[in-house]
Amino acid sequence: MSVVILGGNECMVRKYKELCQSFDCSAKVIPKMGGTLKGRLGQPDLLVLFTDTISHKMVQNALNETRGGSTVVARVRSSSMSALRGVLQTHTAAG
């Protein structure tokens, strides 16, 4: 399963990826807006939006990029490891 995480803390990128690997998921973490999202998201199975650390514009751009696909979008207010663990338990078969 492929996971794209938008937002979160830059210093936690490695930990987010390790947690996703423990659920047999490949992860791409984009903590900042850094230009456009066009082409950076791809077609993930799960899109996690940490809404407390990203702008409304970034959320809208991400939703527009994944519109029409089979991507599941999980909006989470907190960018903690336990919040991500809860999302992965809910949306993966390993949970």
mmCIF file of C-alpha atoms in Angstrom:
data_model
loop_
_atom_site.group_PDB
_atom_site.id
_atom_site.type_symbol
_atom_site.label_atom_id
_atom_site.label_comp_id
_atom_site.label_asym_id
_atom_site.label_seq_id
_atom_site.Cartn_x
_atom_site.Cartn_y
_atom_site.Cartn_z
ATOM 1 C CA MET A 1 0.000 0.000 0.000
ATOM 2 C CA SER A 2 1.327 3.431 -0.866
ATOM 3 C CA VAL A 3 0.847 6.335 1.542
ATOM 4 C CA VAL A 4 1.461 10.045 1.001
ATOM 5 C CA ILE A 5 1.621 12.220 4.112
ATOM 6 C CA LEU A 6 1.174 15.978 3.747
ATOM 7 C CA GLY A 7 2.205 18.172 6.626
ATOM 8 C CA GLY A 8 3.670 17.122 9.921
ATOM 9 C CA ASN A 9 6.977 18.073 11.464
ATOM 10 C CA GLU A 10 10.120 18.031 9.332
ATOM 11 C CA CYS A 11 12.122 16.396 12.110
ATOM 12 C CA MET A 12 9.621 13.509 12.223
ATOM 13 C CA VAL A 13 9.826 12.513 8.535
ATOM 14 C CA ARG A 14 12.060 9.500 9.202
ATOM 15 C CA LYS A 15 9.810 8.305 12.044
ATOM 16 C CA TYR A 16 6.675 8.663 9.896
ATOM 17 C CA LYS A 17 8.313 6.519 7.197
ATOM 18 C CA GLU A 18 9.452 3.891 9.713
ATOM 19 C CA LEU A 19 5.948 3.643 11.169
ATOM 20 C CA CYS A 20 4.476 3.194 7.696
ATOM 21 C CA GLN A 21 7.040 0.467 6.947
ATOM 22 C CA SER A 22 5.953 -1.378 10.089
ATOM 23 C CA PHE A 23 2.465 -1.537 8.505
ATOM 24 C CA ASP A 24 3.959 -2.785 5.182
ATOM 25 C CA CYS A 25 3.334 0.541 3.465
ATOM 26 C CA SER A 26 5.637 2.619 1.309
ATOM 27 C CA ALA A 27 5.492 6.267 2.351
ATOM 28 C CA LYS A 28 6.234 9.635 0.823
ATOM 29 C CA VAL A 29 6.245 12.553 3.262
ATOM 30 C CA ILE A 30 5.830 16.150 2.082
ATOM 31 C CA PRO A 31 6.051 18.413 5.153
ATOM 32 C CA LYS A 32 6.070 21.766 3.284
ATOM 33 C CA MET A 33 4.463 23.287 0.206
ATOM 34 C CA GLY A 34 7.764 23.825 -1.723
ATOM 35 C CA GLY A 35 6.287 24.740 -5.121
ATOM 36 C CA THR A 36 3.450 22.856 -6.712
ATOM 37 C CA LEU A 37 2.080 19.434 -5.798
ATOM 38 C CA LYS A 38 1.419 18.571 -9.434
ATOM 39 C CA GLY A 39 3.213 15.322 -10.170
ATOM 40 C CA ARG A 40 4.592 14.943 -6.637
ATOM 41 C CA LEU A 41 1.660 13.038 -5.181
ATOM 42 C CA GLY A 42 1.275 10.310 -7.771
ATOM 43 C CA GLN A 43 -1.630 7.894 -7.192
ATOM 44 C CA PRO A 44 -1.367 6.840 -3.524
ATOM 45 C CA ASP A 45 -3.748 4.378 -1.930
ATOM 46 C CA LEU A 46 -3.975 6.575 1.176
ATOM 47 C CA LEU A 47 -3.464 10.330 1.503
ATOM 48 C CA VAL A 48 -2.962 11.551 5.083
ATOM 49 C CA LEU A 49 -3.444 15.287 5.675
ATOM 50 C CA PHE A 50 -2.090 16.659 8.954
ATOM 51 C CA THR A 51 -4.330 19.724 8.924
ATOM 52 C CA ASP A 52 -2.728 21.502 11.881
ATOM 53 C CA THR A 53 0.613 21.974 10.092
ATOM 54 C CA ILE A 54 -0.361 22.728 6.487
ATOM 55 C CA SER A 55 -2.184 25.591 4.860
ATOM 56 C CA HIS A 56 -5.719 25.487 3.561
ATOM 57 C CA LYS A 57 -4.312 26.077 0.074
ATOM 58 C CA MET A 58 -2.132 22.955 0.311
ATOM 59 C CA VAL A 59 -5.139 20.877 1.414
ATOM 60 C CA GLN A 60 -7.188 22.144 -1.523
ATOM 61 C CA ASN A 61 -4.361 21.502 -4.004
ATOM 62 C CA ALA A 62 -3.923 17.950 -2.718
ATOM 63 C CA LEU A 63 -7.642 17.215 -2.930
ATOM 64 C CA ASN A 64 -7.748 18.594 -6.483
ATOM 65 C CA GLU A 65 -4.785 16.411 -7.508
ATOM 66 C CA THR A 66 -6.380 13.215 -6.181
ATOM 67 C CA ARG A 67 -9.917 13.949 -7.414
ATOM 68 C CA GLY A 68 -11.351 11.175 -9.561
ATOM 69 C CA GLY A 69 -8.903 8.536 -8.344
ATOM 70 C CA SER A 70 -9.271 5.704 -5.881
ATOM 71 C CA THR A 71 -7.301 7.490 -3.166
ATOM 72 C CA VAL A 72 -8.633 7.374 0.394
ATOM 73 C CA VAL A 73 -8.157 10.723 2.165
ATOM 74 C CA ALA A 74 -7.684 10.822 5.928
ATOM 75 C CA ARG A 75 -7.728 14.258 7.557
ATOM 76 C CA VAL A 76 -6.069 14.315 10.953
ATOM 77 C CA ARG A 77 -5.741 17.409 13.119
ATOM 78 C CA SER A 78 -2.751 16.204 15.122
ATOM 79 C CA SER A 79 0.591 15.347 13.481
ATOM 80 C CA SER A 80 1.654 12.935 16.228
ATOM 81 C CA MET A 81 2.879 9.383 15.803
ATOM 82 C CA SER A 82 -0.173 8.011 17.623
ATOM 83 C CA ALA A 83 -2.510 9.873 15.249
ATOM 84 C CA LEU A 84 -0.701 8.390 12.243
ATOM 85 C CA ARG A 85 -0.736 4.942 13.863
ATOM 86 C CA GLY A 86 -4.508 5.230 14.317
ATOM 87 C CA VAL A 87 -5.007 6.142 10.657
ATOM 88 C CA LEU A 88 -2.824 3.255 9.500
ATOM 89 C CA GLN A 89 -4.642 0.790 11.763
ATOM 90 C CA THR A 90 -7.960 1.952 10.351
ATOM 91 C CA HIS A 91 -6.979 1.896 6.667
ATOM 92 C CA THR A 92 -4.580 -1.050 6.329
ATOM 93 C CA ALA A 93 -5.128 -4.781 6.530
ATOM 94 C CA ALA A 94 -2.234 -5.085 9.020
ATOM 95 C CA GLY A 95 -4.151 -2.958 11.538
#
